């Protein structure tokens, strides 16, 4: 068991708001270091300053009886929540978990940028926009990216399928661009929200995978998305989450492309 948040936040000097306060829940997350959806939740956990334990999946499989006994859907991530004096509840689906974290760890209306960060605006239309961009990641953007996973290994690569998957990913990128409000630099405004949490991991994997399957040709990002990526890259909460993801992502890429593979500069 590893308290990722404690070790990373100590190295980055990020305050862990509420860690020592009584009355807060115990949070334990089954996660995977290279999972997009686990990274999505990790961004929210860090932004909220919510201390948690990272748990290994029993028997190394989400299909094991031991895991299914705790996580009936057999999916990652899964958050075990133990409120003081209450039985443990298992929360599944990254969107559900992040909405819970936003409600359970409130932040001031005018956030200073330190944890806990307010991840939902007060305006109802803007809140709907945040949810729309976040759901687009789960329902359309990440699934389009996932179609490239089987083709990272050169021995299993189908050039026609790769071309079709990249074309779909480009189309989804254009759709995402159309969903983003003009205000920035983040997805839905001047600061981090739930709309942002899933995308740092997806952007990383696209920038790793697309050049690998397209003979070095990377994704051509629109300027609005480039600015968003720059804001995410400079955000300390996102940086801390990516510090966990990158080693796992690089290990996964090397398992497909060989130990000599190096991430593009």
Short mmCIF file of N, CA and C in Angstrom, two decimals, residues 45-226:
data_model
loop_
_atom_site.label_atom_id
_atom_site.label_comp_id
_atom_site.label_asym_id
_atom_site.label_seq_id
_atom_site.Cartn_x
_atom_site.Cartn_y
_atom_site.Cartn_z
N UNK A 45 -8.07 13.99 -6.88
CA UNK A 45 -7.64 13.73 -5.50
C UNK A 45 -6.57 14.73 -5.07
N UNK A 46 -5.61 14.95 -5.94
CA UNK A 46 -4.51 15.86 -5.60
C UNK A 46 -5.01 17.30 -5.53
N UNK A 47 -5.88 17.68 -6.48
CA UNK A 47 -6.41 19.04 -6.46
C UNK A 47 -7.24 19.30 -5.21
N UNK A 48 -7.87 18.26 -4.70
CA UNK A 48 -8.67 18.39 -3.49
C UNK A 48 -7.86 18.24 -2.20
N UNK A 49 -6.59 17.86 -2.33
CA UNK A 49 -5.79 17.64 -1.14
C UNK A 49 -6.29 16.49 -0.31
N UNK A 50 -6.90 15.50 -0.98
CA UNK A 50 -7.52 14.37 -0.28
C UNK A 50 -6.51 13.23 -0.16
N UNK A 51 -6.07 12.93 1.05
CA UNK A 51 -5.13 11.84 1.26
C UNK A 51 -5.81 10.51 0.95
N UNK A 52 -5.08 9.60 0.32
CA UNK A 52 -5.65 8.30 -0.01
C UNK A 52 -4.56 7.26 -0.04
N UNK A 53 -4.96 6.02 0.05
CA UNK A 53 -4.06 4.88 -0.09
C UNK A 53 -4.25 4.27 -1.46
N UNK A 54 -3.15 3.93 -2.10
CA UNK A 54 -3.21 3.23 -3.38
C UNK A 54 -3.11 1.74 -3.11
N UNK A 55 -4.12 0.99 -3.56
CA UNK A 55 -4.19 -0.44 -3.30
C UNK A 55 -3.88 -1.24 -4.56
N UNK A 56 -3.16 -2.33 -4.38
CA UNK A 56 -2.93 -3.25 -5.48
C UNK A 56 -4.19 -4.09 -5.72
N UNK A 57 -4.43 -4.44 -6.97
CA UNK A 57 -5.57 -5.29 -7.31
C UNK A 57 -5.28 -6.70 -6.80
N UNK A 58 -6.19 -7.30 -6.02
CA UNK A 58 -5.95 -8.64 -5.50
C UNK A 58 -5.69 -9.65 -6.61
N UNK A 59 -4.67 -10.48 -6.42
CA UNK A 59 -4.29 -11.53 -7.37
C UNK A 59 -3.88 -10.97 -8.73
N UNK A 60 -3.68 -9.66 -8.82
CA UNK A 60 -3.22 -9.05 -10.05
C UNK A 60 -4.23 -9.03 -11.17
N UNK A 61 -5.50 -9.26 -10.88
CA UNK A 61 -6.51 -9.31 -11.94
C UNK A 61 -7.81 -8.68 -11.46
N UNK A 62 -8.37 -7.80 -12.32
CA UNK A 62 -9.67 -7.21 -12.00
C UNK A 62 -10.79 -8.23 -12.15
N UNK A 63 -10.50 -9.40 -12.69
CA UNK A 63 -11.50 -10.47 -12.82
C UNK A 63 -11.41 -11.51 -11.71
N UNK A 64 -10.49 -11.31 -10.78
CA UNK A 64 -10.33 -12.29 -9.70
C UNK A 64 -11.54 -12.23 -8.77
N UNK A 65 -11.93 -13.37 -8.20
CA UNK A 65 -13.06 -13.37 -7.26
C UNK A 65 -12.84 -12.41 -6.10
N UNK A 66 -11.58 -12.29 -5.66
CA UNK A 66 -11.29 -11.41 -4.53
C UNK A 66 -11.56 -9.95 -4.88
N UNK A 67 -11.22 -9.57 -6.12
CA UNK A 67 -11.48 -8.17 -6.53
C UNK A 67 -12.96 -7.95 -6.77
N UNK A 68 -13.60 -8.88 -7.45
CA UNK A 68 -15.02 -8.72 -7.75
C UNK A 68 -15.87 -8.68 -6.49
N UNK A 69 -15.38 -9.30 -5.42
CA UNK A 69 -16.12 -9.24 -4.16
C UNK A 69 -16.17 -7.83 -3.60
N UNK A 70 -15.17 -7.03 -3.94
CA UNK A 70 -15.14 -5.64 -3.47
C UNK A 70 -15.60 -4.65 -4.53
N UNK A 71 -15.33 -4.98 -5.81
CA UNK A 71 -15.65 -4.08 -6.93
C UNK A 71 -16.47 -4.90 -7.94
N UNK A 72 -17.78 -4.94 -7.78
CA UNK A 72 -18.61 -5.85 -8.59
C UNK A 72 -18.46 -5.67 -10.10
N UNK A 73 -18.16 -4.45 -10.57
CA UNK A 73 -18.01 -4.24 -12.01
C UNK A 73 -16.65 -4.70 -12.53
N UNK A 74 -15.73 -4.97 -11.63
CA UNK A 74 -14.41 -5.42 -12.05
C UNK A 74 -13.65 -4.38 -12.86
N UNK A 75 -13.80 -3.12 -12.50
CA UNK A 75 -13.19 -2.04 -13.28
C UNK A 75 -12.24 -1.24 -12.41
N UNK A 76 -11.39 -0.48 -13.09
CA UNK A 76 -10.51 0.50 -12.44
C UNK A 76 -10.81 1.88 -13.00
N UNK A 77 -10.70 2.90 -12.15
CA UNK A 77 -10.41 2.86 -10.72
C UNK A 77 -11.64 2.50 -9.91
N UNK A 78 -11.39 2.17 -8.67
CA UNK A 78 -12.46 1.99 -7.70
C UNK A 78 -12.00 2.63 -6.40
N UNK A 79 -12.88 3.39 -5.79
CA UNK A 79 -12.54 4.12 -4.57
C UNK A 79 -13.35 3.56 -3.40
N UNK A 80 -12.64 3.05 -2.40
CA UNK A 80 -13.28 2.59 -1.18
C UNK A 80 -13.35 3.76 -0.22
N UNK A 81 -14.57 4.12 0.16
CA UNK A 81 -14.81 5.28 1.01
C UNK A 81 -15.33 4.81 2.36
N UNK A 82 -14.63 5.16 3.42
CA UNK A 82 -15.07 4.83 4.76
C UNK A 82 -15.25 6.12 5.54
N UNK A 83 -16.50 6.56 5.62
CA UNK A 83 -16.81 7.74 6.42
C UNK A 83 -16.78 7.36 7.89
N UNK A 84 -16.43 8.30 8.77
CA UNK A 84 -16.35 7.99 10.20
C UNK A 84 -17.65 7.35 10.71
N UNK A 85 -17.51 6.19 11.33
CA UNK A 85 -18.67 5.52 11.91
C UNK A 85 -19.59 4.85 10.91
N UNK A 86 -19.17 4.78 9.63
CA UNK A 86 -20.03 4.20 8.59
C UNK A 86 -19.32 3.02 7.91
N UNK A 87 -20.09 2.09 7.33
CA UNK A 87 -19.45 0.99 6.59
C UNK A 87 -18.80 1.50 5.32
N UNK A 88 -17.83 0.75 4.83
CA UNK A 88 -17.12 1.13 3.61
C UNK A 88 -18.02 0.98 2.39
N UNK A 89 -17.97 1.97 1.52
CA UNK A 89 -18.73 1.97 0.28
C UNK A 89 -17.75 2.01 -0.88
N UNK A 90 -18.02 1.21 -1.92
CA UNK A 90 -17.17 1.20 -3.11
C UNK A 90 -17.79 2.09 -4.18
N UNK A 91 -17.05 3.10 -4.62
CA UNK A 91 -17.48 3.97 -5.71
C UNK A 91 -16.73 3.57 -6.98
N UNK A 92 -17.46 3.38 -8.06
CA UNK A 92 -16.89 3.02 -9.35
C UNK A 92 -17.23 4.08 -10.38
N UNK A 93 -16.50 4.08 -11.47
CA UNK A 93 -16.60 5.05 -12.56
C UNK A 93 -15.92 6.37 -12.15
N UNK A 94 -14.93 6.76 -12.94
CA UNK A 94 -14.12 7.94 -12.62
C UNK A 94 -14.97 9.20 -12.49
N UNK A 95 -16.00 9.33 -13.32
CA UNK A 95 -16.85 10.52 -13.27
C UNK A 95 -17.59 10.61 -11.94
N UNK A 96 -18.11 9.47 -11.49
CA UNK A 96 -18.82 9.41 -10.21
C UNK A 96 -17.87 9.75 -9.07
N UNK A 97 -16.68 9.16 -9.11
CA UNK A 97 -15.70 9.40 -8.05
C UNK A 97 -15.32 10.87 -7.98
N UNK A 98 -15.07 11.48 -9.12
CA UNK A 98 -14.64 12.89 -9.12
C UNK A 98 -15.75 13.82 -8.66
N UNK A 99 -16.99 13.51 -9.02
CA UNK A 99 -18.12 14.32 -8.53
C UNK A 99 -18.23 14.19 -7.01
N UNK A 100 -18.02 12.99 -6.49
CA UNK A 100 -18.03 12.80 -5.04
C UNK A 100 -16.94 13.63 -4.37
N UNK A 101 -15.74 13.59 -4.94
CA UNK A 101 -14.63 14.34 -4.35
C UNK A 101 -14.91 15.83 -4.35
N UNK A 102 -15.52 16.33 -5.43
CA UNK A 102 -15.85 17.76 -5.49
C UNK A 102 -16.83 18.15 -4.39
N UNK A 103 -17.81 17.29 -4.14
CA UNK A 103 -18.82 17.59 -3.12
C UNK A 103 -18.30 17.35 -1.71
N UNK A 104 -17.46 16.34 -1.53
CA UNK A 104 -17.03 15.96 -0.17
C UNK A 104 -15.91 16.85 0.34
N UNK A 105 -15.11 17.41 -0.57
CA UNK A 105 -13.98 18.26 -0.16
C UNK A 105 -14.20 19.65 -0.74
N UNK A 106 -15.10 20.43 -0.15
CA UNK A 106 -15.43 21.75 -0.71
C UNK A 106 -14.26 22.70 -0.64
N UNK A 107 -14.33 23.70 -1.52
CA UNK A 107 -13.28 24.71 -1.59
C UNK A 107 -13.93 26.09 -1.62
N UNK A 108 -13.19 27.13 -1.28
CA UNK A 108 -13.76 28.49 -1.34
C UNK A 108 -14.20 28.84 -2.76
N UNK A 109 -15.18 29.72 -2.85
CA UNK A 109 -15.67 30.16 -4.17
C UNK A 109 -14.55 30.78 -4.98
N UNK A 110 -13.68 31.54 -4.35
CA UNK A 110 -12.52 32.14 -5.02
C UNK A 110 -11.29 31.35 -4.61
N UNK A 111 -10.93 30.36 -5.43
CA UNK A 111 -9.82 29.49 -5.10
C UNK A 111 -8.49 30.21 -5.31
N UNK A 112 -7.55 29.98 -4.40
CA UNK A 112 -6.22 30.56 -4.51
C UNK A 112 -5.29 29.75 -5.40
N UNK A 113 -5.76 28.57 -5.82
CA UNK A 113 -4.92 27.67 -6.60
C UNK A 113 -4.32 26.56 -5.77
N UNK A 114 -4.31 26.73 -4.44
CA UNK A 114 -3.83 25.67 -3.55
C UNK A 114 -4.98 24.74 -3.22
N UNK A 115 -4.64 23.48 -2.90
CA UNK A 115 -5.67 22.52 -2.52
C UNK A 115 -6.33 22.95 -1.21
N UNK A 116 -7.66 22.75 -1.07
CA UNK A 116 -8.55 22.15 -2.05
C UNK A 116 -8.99 23.14 -3.13
N UNK A 117 -8.90 22.71 -4.39
CA UNK A 117 -9.30 23.54 -5.52
C UNK A 117 -10.78 23.31 -5.81
N UNK A 118 -11.48 24.38 -6.11
CA UNK A 118 -12.88 24.24 -6.51
C UNK A 118 -12.91 23.79 -7.97
N UNK A 119 -13.48 22.62 -8.22
CA UNK A 119 -13.44 22.01 -9.54
C UNK A 119 -14.74 22.13 -10.32
N UNK A 120 -15.72 22.83 -9.77
CA UNK A 120 -16.96 23.11 -10.48
C UNK A 120 -17.33 24.57 -10.28
N UNK A 121 -17.69 25.28 -11.36
CA UNK A 121 -18.11 26.68 -11.21
C UNK A 121 -19.48 26.75 -10.56
N UNK A 122 -19.87 27.94 -10.13
CA UNK A 122 -21.17 28.12 -9.49
C UNK A 122 -22.29 28.32 -10.50
N UNK A 123 -21.96 28.86 -11.67
CA UNK A 123 -22.96 29.11 -12.70
C UNK A 123 -23.46 27.78 -13.27
N UNK A 124 -24.79 27.65 -13.40
CA UNK A 124 -25.36 26.37 -13.82
C UNK A 124 -25.00 25.99 -15.25
N UNK A 125 -24.99 26.95 -16.16
CA UNK A 125 -24.63 26.65 -17.55
C UNK A 125 -23.16 26.25 -17.63
N UNK A 126 -22.31 26.96 -16.91
CA UNK A 126 -20.89 26.61 -16.91
C UNK A 126 -20.66 25.24 -16.29
N UNK A 127 -21.43 24.89 -15.27
CA UNK A 127 -21.33 23.56 -14.68
C UNK A 127 -21.70 22.49 -15.70
N UNK A 128 -22.73 22.77 -16.48
CA UNK A 128 -23.14 21.83 -17.53
C UNK A 128 -22.05 21.69 -18.58
N UNK A 129 -21.39 22.80 -18.92
CA UNK A 129 -20.29 22.73 -19.89
C UNK A 129 -19.14 21.88 -19.36
N UNK A 130 -18.83 22.02 -18.09
CA UNK A 130 -17.77 21.22 -17.48
C UNK A 130 -18.12 19.74 -17.59
N UNK A 131 -19.34 19.39 -17.26
CA UNK A 131 -19.76 17.99 -17.34
C UNK A 131 -19.73 17.49 -18.78
N UNK A 132 -20.12 18.34 -19.71
CA UNK A 132 -20.14 17.94 -21.11
C UNK A 132 -18.74 17.61 -21.61
N UNK A 133 -17.77 18.47 -21.31
CA UNK A 133 -16.40 18.23 -21.76
C UNK A 133 -15.82 17.00 -21.07
N UNK A 134 -16.13 16.83 -19.80
CA UNK A 134 -15.63 15.67 -19.08
C UNK A 134 -16.21 14.38 -19.64
N UNK A 135 -17.50 14.37 -19.91
CA UNK A 135 -18.15 13.17 -20.45
C UNK A 135 -17.67 12.88 -21.87
N UNK A 136 -17.34 13.92 -22.62
CA UNK A 136 -16.82 13.70 -23.97
C UNK A 136 -15.53 12.88 -23.91
N UNK A 137 -14.72 13.15 -22.91
CA UNK A 137 -13.50 12.35 -22.74
C UNK A 137 -13.84 10.88 -22.59
N UNK A 138 -14.76 10.56 -21.70
CA UNK A 138 -15.04 9.17 -21.38
C UNK A 138 -15.78 8.44 -22.50
N UNK A 139 -16.68 9.13 -23.16
CA UNK A 139 -17.56 8.47 -24.13
C UNK A 139 -17.02 8.48 -25.55
N UNK A 140 -16.18 9.44 -25.90
CA UNK A 140 -15.77 9.59 -27.29
C UNK A 140 -14.26 9.70 -27.49
N UNK A 141 -13.60 10.55 -26.69
CA UNK A 141 -12.19 10.83 -26.93
C UNK A 141 -11.31 9.65 -26.52
N UNK A 142 -11.43 9.19 -25.29
CA UNK A 142 -10.61 8.07 -24.83
C UNK A 142 -10.92 6.79 -25.61
N UNK A 143 -12.19 6.48 -25.93
CA UNK A 143 -12.44 5.28 -26.75
C UNK A 143 -11.81 5.35 -28.13
N UNK A 144 -11.75 6.56 -28.72
CA UNK A 144 -11.08 6.69 -30.02
C UNK A 144 -9.59 6.40 -29.87
N UNK A 145 -8.98 6.91 -28.81
CA UNK A 145 -7.58 6.63 -28.54
C UNK A 145 -7.35 5.13 -28.34
N UNK A 146 -8.26 4.48 -27.62
CA UNK A 146 -8.10 3.06 -27.29
C UNK A 146 -8.03 2.18 -28.54
N UNK A 147 -8.58 2.63 -29.65
CA UNK A 147 -8.53 1.84 -30.87
C UNK A 147 -7.10 1.71 -31.41
N UNK A 148 -6.20 2.55 -30.93
CA UNK A 148 -4.80 2.46 -31.35
C UNK A 148 -3.99 1.49 -30.48
N UNK A 149 -4.48 1.16 -29.29
CA UNK A 149 -3.69 0.33 -28.38
C UNK A 149 -3.24 -0.99 -29.00
N UNK A 150 -4.12 -1.72 -29.70
CA UNK A 150 -3.69 -3.03 -30.22
C UNK A 150 -2.60 -2.92 -31.29
N UNK A 151 -2.37 -1.72 -31.81
CA UNK A 151 -1.45 -1.56 -32.94
C UNK A 151 -0.11 -0.96 -32.55
N UNK A 152 0.10 -0.74 -31.25
CA UNK A 152 1.40 -0.21 -30.82
C UNK A 152 2.49 -1.23 -31.07
N UNK A 153 2.21 -2.49 -30.81
CA UNK A 153 3.15 -3.57 -31.09
C UNK A 153 3.27 -3.73 -32.60
N UNK A 154 4.46 -3.50 -33.16
CA UNK A 154 4.61 -3.59 -34.62
C UNK A 154 4.21 -4.94 -35.20
N UNK A 155 4.38 -6.01 -34.42
CA UNK A 155 4.04 -7.34 -34.91
C UNK A 155 2.54 -7.53 -35.09
N UNK A 156 1.76 -6.70 -34.43
CA UNK A 156 0.30 -6.84 -34.49
C UNK A 156 -0.36 -5.65 -35.20
N UNK A 157 0.44 -4.82 -35.82
CA UNK A 157 -0.07 -3.56 -36.38
C UNK A 157 -0.74 -3.79 -37.73
N UNK A 158 -1.90 -3.17 -37.89
CA UNK A 158 -2.64 -3.18 -39.16
C UNK A 158 -2.66 -1.75 -39.68
N UNK A 159 -1.90 -1.44 -40.73
CA UNK A 159 -1.81 -0.05 -41.20
C UNK A 159 -3.16 0.57 -41.55
N UNK A 160 -4.05 -0.20 -42.14
CA UNK A 160 -5.36 0.34 -42.49
C UNK A 160 -6.16 0.69 -41.25
N UNK A 161 -6.09 -0.19 -40.24
CA UNK A 161 -6.80 0.08 -39.00
C UNK A 161 -6.20 1.28 -38.27
N UNK A 162 -4.87 1.41 -38.32
CA UNK A 162 -4.20 2.56 -37.71
C UNK A 162 -4.66 3.85 -38.38
N UNK A 163 -4.68 3.86 -39.71
CA UNK A 163 -5.10 5.07 -40.43
C UNK A 163 -6.53 5.45 -40.08
N UNK A 164 -7.41 4.46 -39.98
CA UNK A 164 -8.80 4.73 -39.64
C UNK A 164 -8.93 5.25 -38.20
N UNK A 165 -8.15 4.67 -37.29
CA UNK A 165 -8.21 5.10 -35.89
C UNK A 165 -7.68 6.52 -35.72
N UNK A 166 -6.58 6.84 -36.41
CA UNK A 166 -6.03 8.20 -36.32
C UNK A 166 -7.01 9.20 -36.92
N UNK A 167 -7.65 8.83 -38.02
CA UNK A 167 -8.65 9.72 -38.62
C UNK A 167 -9.80 9.98 -37.66
N UNK A 168 -10.26 8.93 -36.98
CA UNK A 168 -11.33 9.11 -36.00
C UNK A 168 -10.87 9.99 -34.84
N UNK A 169 -9.65 9.79 -34.38
CA UNK A 169 -9.13 10.59 -33.29
C UNK A 169 -9.03 12.05 -33.69
N UNK A 170 -8.64 12.32 -34.92
CA UNK A 170 -8.59 13.70 -35.41
C UNK A 170 -9.99 14.30 -35.45
N UNK A 171 -10.97 13.51 -35.88
CA UNK A 171 -12.36 14.00 -35.91
C UNK A 171 -12.86 14.29 -34.50
N UNK A 172 -12.53 13.42 -33.56
CA UNK A 172 -12.94 13.66 -32.17
C UNK A 172 -12.26 14.90 -31.61
N UNK A 173 -11.02 15.14 -32.03
CA UNK A 173 -10.32 16.35 -31.58
C UNK A 173 -11.03 17.60 -32.08
N UNK A 174 -11.50 17.57 -33.31
CA UNK A 174 -12.24 18.71 -33.85
C UNK A 174 -13.56 18.89 -33.10
N UNK A 175 -14.21 17.80 -32.76
CA UNK A 175 -15.44 17.90 -31.97
C UNK A 175 -15.16 18.47 -30.59
N UNK A 176 -14.08 18.01 -29.97
CA UNK A 176 -13.69 18.54 -28.66
C UNK A 176 -13.44 20.03 -28.75
N UNK A 177 -12.74 20.45 -29.78
CA UNK A 177 -12.46 21.87 -29.97
C UNK A 177 -13.75 22.67 -30.05
N UNK A 178 -14.76 22.13 -30.72
CA UNK A 178 -16.04 22.82 -30.85
C UNK A 178 -16.78 22.91 -29.52
N UNK A 179 -16.51 21.97 -28.62
CA UNK A 179 -17.17 21.97 -27.31
C UNK A 179 -16.54 22.96 -26.34
N UNK A 180 -15.27 23.28 -26.54
CA UNK A 180 -14.56 24.12 -25.58
C UNK A 180 -15.03 25.56 -25.67
N UNK A 181 -15.41 26.16 -24.55
CA UNK A 181 -15.73 27.59 -24.60
C UNK A 181 -14.48 28.40 -24.95
N UNK A 182 -14.65 29.57 -25.54
CA UNK A 182 -13.48 30.36 -25.94
C UNK A 182 -12.62 30.81 -24.77
N UNK A 183 -13.24 30.95 -23.59
CA UNK A 183 -12.45 31.35 -22.43
C UNK A 183 -11.47 30.22 -22.08
N UNK A 184 -10.33 30.58 -21.62
CA UNK A 184 -9.30 29.60 -21.30
C UNK A 184 -8.41 30.14 -20.20
N UNK A 185 -7.23 29.59 -20.04
CA UNK A 185 -6.58 28.62 -20.92
C UNK A 185 -6.96 27.16 -20.66
N UNK A 186 -7.64 26.90 -19.53
CA UNK A 186 -8.05 25.53 -19.25
C UNK A 186 -9.27 25.19 -20.11
N UNK A 187 -9.80 24.00 -19.91
CA UNK A 187 -10.92 23.54 -20.75
C UNK A 187 -12.10 24.50 -20.68
N UNK A 188 -12.44 24.91 -19.47
CA UNK A 188 -13.66 25.71 -19.29
C UNK A 188 -13.43 26.98 -18.49
N UNK A 189 -12.27 27.56 -18.62
CA UNK A 189 -12.05 28.81 -17.91
C UNK A 189 -10.61 29.01 -17.50
N UNK A 190 -10.44 29.82 -16.47
CA UNK A 190 -9.10 30.26 -16.08
C UNK A 190 -8.43 29.33 -15.08
N UNK A 191 -9.14 28.29 -14.61
CA UNK A 191 -8.52 27.40 -13.64
C UNK A 191 -8.99 25.96 -13.87
N UNK A 192 -8.35 25.06 -13.19
CA UNK A 192 -8.63 23.63 -13.30
C UNK A 192 -10.05 23.32 -12.86
N UNK A 193 -10.75 22.48 -13.63
CA UNK A 193 -12.08 21.99 -13.26
C UNK A 193 -12.15 20.50 -13.54
N UNK A 194 -13.30 19.91 -13.23
CA UNK A 194 -13.51 18.49 -13.54
C UNK A 194 -13.41 18.22 -15.04
N UNK A 195 -13.64 19.24 -15.85
CA UNK A 195 -13.53 19.07 -17.31
C UNK A 195 -12.11 18.71 -17.72
N UNK A 196 -11.14 19.14 -16.96
CA UNK A 196 -9.74 18.94 -17.33
C UNK A 196 -9.19 17.58 -16.92
N UNK A 197 -9.75 16.97 -15.89
CA UNK A 197 -9.06 15.89 -15.19
C UNK A 197 -8.68 14.70 -16.06
N UNK A 198 -9.50 14.34 -17.03
CA UNK A 198 -9.21 13.17 -17.83
C UNK A 198 -8.23 13.39 -18.96
N UNK A 199 -8.04 14.63 -19.35
CA UNK A 199 -7.32 14.90 -20.60
C UNK A 199 -5.79 14.86 -20.51
N UNK A 200 -5.15 15.20 -19.39
CA UNK A 200 -3.68 15.14 -19.39
C UNK A 200 -3.15 13.76 -19.76
N UNK A 201 -3.77 12.71 -19.23
CA UNK A 201 -3.34 11.35 -19.54
C UNK A 201 -3.60 11.01 -21.00
N UNK A 202 -4.76 11.40 -21.51
CA UNK A 202 -5.08 11.12 -22.91
C UNK A 202 -4.12 11.83 -23.85
N UNK A 203 -3.85 13.10 -23.56
CA UNK A 203 -2.90 13.85 -24.40
C UNK A 203 -1.52 13.19 -24.37
N UNK A 204 -1.09 12.74 -23.19
CA UNK A 204 0.22 12.07 -23.09
C UNK A 204 0.25 10.84 -23.98
N UNK A 205 -0.76 9.99 -23.85
CA UNK A 205 -0.75 8.74 -24.62
C UNK A 205 -0.84 9.01 -26.12
N UNK A 206 -1.60 9.99 -26.51
CA UNK A 206 -1.67 10.32 -27.94
C UNK A 206 -0.29 10.75 -28.44
N UNK A 207 0.40 11.57 -27.66
CA UNK A 207 1.71 12.05 -28.09
C UNK A 207 2.78 10.96 -28.04
N UNK A 208 2.51 9.87 -27.32
CA UNK A 208 3.41 8.73 -27.32
C UNK A 208 3.08 7.74 -28.44
N UNK A 209 1.78 7.47 -28.60
CA UNK A 209 1.35 6.39 -29.48
C UNK A 209 1.31 6.80 -30.95
N UNK A 210 0.76 7.98 -31.24
CA UNK A 210 0.59 8.36 -32.64
C UNK A 210 1.93 8.38 -33.40
N UNK A 211 2.99 8.99 -32.87
CA UNK A 211 4.26 8.92 -33.60
C UNK A 211 4.77 7.49 -33.75
N UNK A 212 4.48 6.64 -32.76
CA UNK A 212 4.97 5.26 -32.82
C UNK A 212 4.30 4.46 -33.93
N UNK A 213 3.03 4.75 -34.20
CA UNK A 213 2.30 3.98 -35.20
C UNK A 213 2.23 4.69 -36.55
N UNK A 214 2.68 5.95 -36.60
CA UNK A 214 2.60 6.75 -37.83
C UNK A 214 3.99 7.19 -38.31
N UNK A 215 4.98 6.33 -38.10
CA UNK A 215 6.33 6.58 -38.60
C UNK A 215 6.89 7.93 -38.16
N UNK A 216 6.63 8.27 -36.89
CA UNK A 216 7.19 9.50 -36.33
C UNK A 216 6.33 10.73 -36.48
N UNK A 217 5.24 10.63 -37.23
CA UNK A 217 4.37 11.79 -37.42
C UNK A 217 3.40 11.92 -36.25
N UNK A 218 3.52 13.01 -35.52
CA UNK A 218 2.68 13.20 -34.35
C UNK A 218 1.35 13.86 -34.67
N UNK A 219 0.55 14.00 -33.65
CA UNK A 219 -0.76 14.63 -33.76
C UNK A 219 -0.59 16.13 -33.99
N UNK A 220 -1.40 16.68 -34.87
CA UNK A 220 -1.39 18.12 -35.12
C UNK A 220 -2.49 18.76 -34.28
N UNK A 221 -2.10 19.41 -33.20
CA UNK A 221 -3.07 19.96 -32.26
C UNK A 221 -3.47 21.37 -32.65
N UNK A 222 -4.77 21.72 -32.59
CA UNK A 222 -5.21 23.10 -32.79
C UNK A 222 -4.63 24.02 -31.72
N UNK A 223 -4.52 25.31 -32.02
CA UNK A 223 -3.89 26.26 -31.10
C UNK A 223 -4.62 26.34 -29.76
N UNK A 224 -5.95 26.30 -29.78
CA UNK A 224 -6.69 26.36 -28.52
C UNK A 224 -6.32 25.19 -27.62
N UNK A 225 -6.16 24.01 -28.22
CA UNK A 225 -5.80 22.84 -27.42
C UNK A 225 -4.33 22.90 -27.00
N UNK A 226 -3.46 23.44 -27.83
CA UNK A 226 -2.07 23.64 -27.42
C UNK A 226 -1.98 24.52 -26.18
#
